[in-house]
mmCIF file with all atom_site columns, C-alpha atoms in Angstrom:
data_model
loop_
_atom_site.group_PDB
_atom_site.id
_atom_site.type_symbol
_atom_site.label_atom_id
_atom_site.label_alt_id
_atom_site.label_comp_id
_atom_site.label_asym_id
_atom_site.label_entity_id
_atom_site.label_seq_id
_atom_site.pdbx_PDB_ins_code
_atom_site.Cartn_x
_atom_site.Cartn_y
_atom_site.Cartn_z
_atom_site.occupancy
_atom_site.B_iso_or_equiv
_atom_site.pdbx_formal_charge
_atom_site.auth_seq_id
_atom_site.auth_comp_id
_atom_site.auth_asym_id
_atom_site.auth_atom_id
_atom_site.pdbx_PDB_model_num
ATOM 1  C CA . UNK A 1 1  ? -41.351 26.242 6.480  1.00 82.00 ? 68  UNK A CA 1
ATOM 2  C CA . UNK A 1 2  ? -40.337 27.076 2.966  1.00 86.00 ? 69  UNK A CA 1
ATOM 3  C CA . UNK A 1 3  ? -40.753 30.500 3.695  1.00 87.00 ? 70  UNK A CA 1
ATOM 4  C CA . UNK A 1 4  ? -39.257 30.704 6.964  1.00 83.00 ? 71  UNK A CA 1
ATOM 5  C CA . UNK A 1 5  ? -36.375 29.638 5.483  1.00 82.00 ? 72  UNK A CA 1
ATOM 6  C CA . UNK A 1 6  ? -36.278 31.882 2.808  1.00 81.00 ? 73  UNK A CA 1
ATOM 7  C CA . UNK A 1 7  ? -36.847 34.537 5.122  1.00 81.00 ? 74  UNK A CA 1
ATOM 8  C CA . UNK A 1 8  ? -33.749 33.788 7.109  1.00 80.00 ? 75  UNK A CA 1
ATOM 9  C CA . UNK A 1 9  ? -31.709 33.533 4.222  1.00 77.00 ? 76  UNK A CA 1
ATOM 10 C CA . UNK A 1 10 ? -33.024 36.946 2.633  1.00 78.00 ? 77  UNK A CA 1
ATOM 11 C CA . UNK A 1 11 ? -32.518 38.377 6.564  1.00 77.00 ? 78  UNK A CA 1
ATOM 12 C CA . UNK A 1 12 ? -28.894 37.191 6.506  1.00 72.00 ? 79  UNK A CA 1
ATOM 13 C CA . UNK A 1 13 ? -27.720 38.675 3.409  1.00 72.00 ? 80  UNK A CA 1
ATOM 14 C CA . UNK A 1 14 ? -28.334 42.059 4.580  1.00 75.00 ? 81  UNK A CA 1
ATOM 15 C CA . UNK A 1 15 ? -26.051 41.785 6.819  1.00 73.00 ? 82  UNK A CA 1
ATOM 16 C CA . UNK A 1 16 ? -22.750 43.654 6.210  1.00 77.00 ? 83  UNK A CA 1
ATOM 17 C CA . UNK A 1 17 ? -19.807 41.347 5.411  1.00 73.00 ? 84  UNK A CA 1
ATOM 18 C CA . UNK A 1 18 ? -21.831 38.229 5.222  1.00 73.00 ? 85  UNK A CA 1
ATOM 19 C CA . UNK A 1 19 ? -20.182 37.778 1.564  1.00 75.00 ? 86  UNK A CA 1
ATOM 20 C CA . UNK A 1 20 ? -16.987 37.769 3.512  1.00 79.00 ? 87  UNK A CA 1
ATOM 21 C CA . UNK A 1 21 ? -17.912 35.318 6.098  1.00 79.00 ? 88  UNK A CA 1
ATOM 22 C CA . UNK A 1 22 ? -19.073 32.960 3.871  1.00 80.00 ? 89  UNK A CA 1
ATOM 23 C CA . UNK A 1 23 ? -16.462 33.111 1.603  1.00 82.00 ? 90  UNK A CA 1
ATOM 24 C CA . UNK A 1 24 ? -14.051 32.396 4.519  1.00 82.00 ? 91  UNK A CA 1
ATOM 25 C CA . UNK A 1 25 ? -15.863 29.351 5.549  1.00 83.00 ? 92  UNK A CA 1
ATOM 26 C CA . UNK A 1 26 ? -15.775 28.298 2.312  1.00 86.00 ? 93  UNK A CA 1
ATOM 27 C CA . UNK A 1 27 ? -11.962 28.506 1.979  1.00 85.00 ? 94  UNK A CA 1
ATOM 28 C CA . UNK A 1 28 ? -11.629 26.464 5.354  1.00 84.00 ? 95  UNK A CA 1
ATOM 29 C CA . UNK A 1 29 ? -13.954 23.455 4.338  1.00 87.00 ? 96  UNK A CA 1
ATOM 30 C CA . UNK A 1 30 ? -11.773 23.478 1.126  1.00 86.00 ? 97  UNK A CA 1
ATOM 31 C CA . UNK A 1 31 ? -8.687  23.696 3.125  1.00 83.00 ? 98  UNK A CA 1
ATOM 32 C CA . UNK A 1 32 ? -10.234 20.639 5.026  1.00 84.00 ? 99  UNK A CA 1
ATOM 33 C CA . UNK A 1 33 ? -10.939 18.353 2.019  1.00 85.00 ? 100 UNK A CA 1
ATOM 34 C CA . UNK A 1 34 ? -7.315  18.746 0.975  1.00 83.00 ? 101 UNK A CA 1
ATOM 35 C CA . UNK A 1 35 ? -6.352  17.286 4.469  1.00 83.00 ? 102 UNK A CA 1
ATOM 36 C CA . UNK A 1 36 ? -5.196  13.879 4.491  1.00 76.00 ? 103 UNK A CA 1
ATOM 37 C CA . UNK A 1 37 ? -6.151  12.578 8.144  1.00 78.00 ? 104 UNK A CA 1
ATOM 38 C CA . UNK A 1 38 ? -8.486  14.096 10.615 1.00 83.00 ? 105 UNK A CA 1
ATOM 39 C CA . UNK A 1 39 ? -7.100  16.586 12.861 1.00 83.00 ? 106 UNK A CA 1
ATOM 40 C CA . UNK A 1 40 ? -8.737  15.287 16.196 1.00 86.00 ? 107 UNK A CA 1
ATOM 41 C CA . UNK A 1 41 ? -6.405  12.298 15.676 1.00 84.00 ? 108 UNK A CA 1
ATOM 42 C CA . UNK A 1 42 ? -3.266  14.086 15.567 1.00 86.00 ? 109 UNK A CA 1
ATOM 43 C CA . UNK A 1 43 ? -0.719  13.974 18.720 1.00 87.00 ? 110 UNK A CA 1
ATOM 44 C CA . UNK A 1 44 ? 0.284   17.683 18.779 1.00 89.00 ? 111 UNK A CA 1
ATOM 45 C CA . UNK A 1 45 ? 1.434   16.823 22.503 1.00 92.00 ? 112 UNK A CA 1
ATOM 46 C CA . UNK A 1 46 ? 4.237   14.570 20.949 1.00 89.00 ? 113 UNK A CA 1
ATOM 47 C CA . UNK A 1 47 ? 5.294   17.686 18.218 1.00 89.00 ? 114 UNK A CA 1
ATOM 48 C CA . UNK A 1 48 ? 5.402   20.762 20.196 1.00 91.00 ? 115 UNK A CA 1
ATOM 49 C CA . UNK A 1 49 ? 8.464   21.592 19.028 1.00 93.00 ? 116 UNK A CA 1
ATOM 50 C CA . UNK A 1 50 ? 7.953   20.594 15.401 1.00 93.00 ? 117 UNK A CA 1
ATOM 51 C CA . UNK A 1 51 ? 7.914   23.526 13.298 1.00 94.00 ? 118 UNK A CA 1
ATOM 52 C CA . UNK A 1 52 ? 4.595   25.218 11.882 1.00 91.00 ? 119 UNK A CA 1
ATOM 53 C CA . UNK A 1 53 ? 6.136   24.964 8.779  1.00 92.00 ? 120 UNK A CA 1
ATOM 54 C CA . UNK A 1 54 ? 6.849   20.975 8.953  1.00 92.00 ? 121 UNK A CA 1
ATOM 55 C CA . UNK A 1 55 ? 3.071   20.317 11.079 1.00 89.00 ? 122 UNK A CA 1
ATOM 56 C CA . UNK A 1 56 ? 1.759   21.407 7.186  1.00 88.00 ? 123 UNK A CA 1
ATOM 57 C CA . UNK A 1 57 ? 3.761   19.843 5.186  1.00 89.00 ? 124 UNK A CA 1
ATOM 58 C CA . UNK A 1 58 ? 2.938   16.286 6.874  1.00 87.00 ? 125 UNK A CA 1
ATOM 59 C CA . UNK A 1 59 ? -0.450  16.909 7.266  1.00 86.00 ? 126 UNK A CA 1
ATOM 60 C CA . UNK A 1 60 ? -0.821  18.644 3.598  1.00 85.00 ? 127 UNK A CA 1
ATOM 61 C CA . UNK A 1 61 ? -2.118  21.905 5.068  1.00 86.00 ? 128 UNK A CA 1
ATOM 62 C CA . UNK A 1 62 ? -2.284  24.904 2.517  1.00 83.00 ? 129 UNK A CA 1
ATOM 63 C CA . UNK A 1 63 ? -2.883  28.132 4.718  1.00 81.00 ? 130 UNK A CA 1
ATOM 64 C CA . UNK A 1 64 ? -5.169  30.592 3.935  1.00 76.00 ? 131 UNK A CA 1
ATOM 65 C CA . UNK A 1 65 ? -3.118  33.850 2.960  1.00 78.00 ? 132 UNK A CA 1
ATOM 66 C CA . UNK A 1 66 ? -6.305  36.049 2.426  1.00 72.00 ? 133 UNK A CA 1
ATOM 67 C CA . UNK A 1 67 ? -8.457  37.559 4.617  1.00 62.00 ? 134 UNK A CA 1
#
């Protein structure tokens, strides 16, 4: 299994702008630990006329501005 795995991984780095991909996801998992509540939970229904701007500054949302 070890090597199955190891294949895989090997497999995926060949592939052109993996780098990129990961690096992406790992910006959005940080993004998501800085987060104070869970998104799921949010109303959005009852702010659809709040502001972008204001939806991240109450839920402490830093965008992603590369990429």
């Amino acid at each position: 299994m070890t090597i199955d795995l190891g294949a895989i991984a090997l497999s995926m780095l060949r592939v052109e702008g993996w780098g990129k991909q990961i690096h992406s996801v790992r910006a959005g998992w940080d993004m998501a630990e800085q987060i104070e509540q869970p998104l799921m939970g949010v109303r959005w229904e009852e702010g659809l006329g709040k502001p972008l701007d204001i939806w991240r500054q109450e839920l402490n949302i830093e965008p992603i501005r590369t990429g």
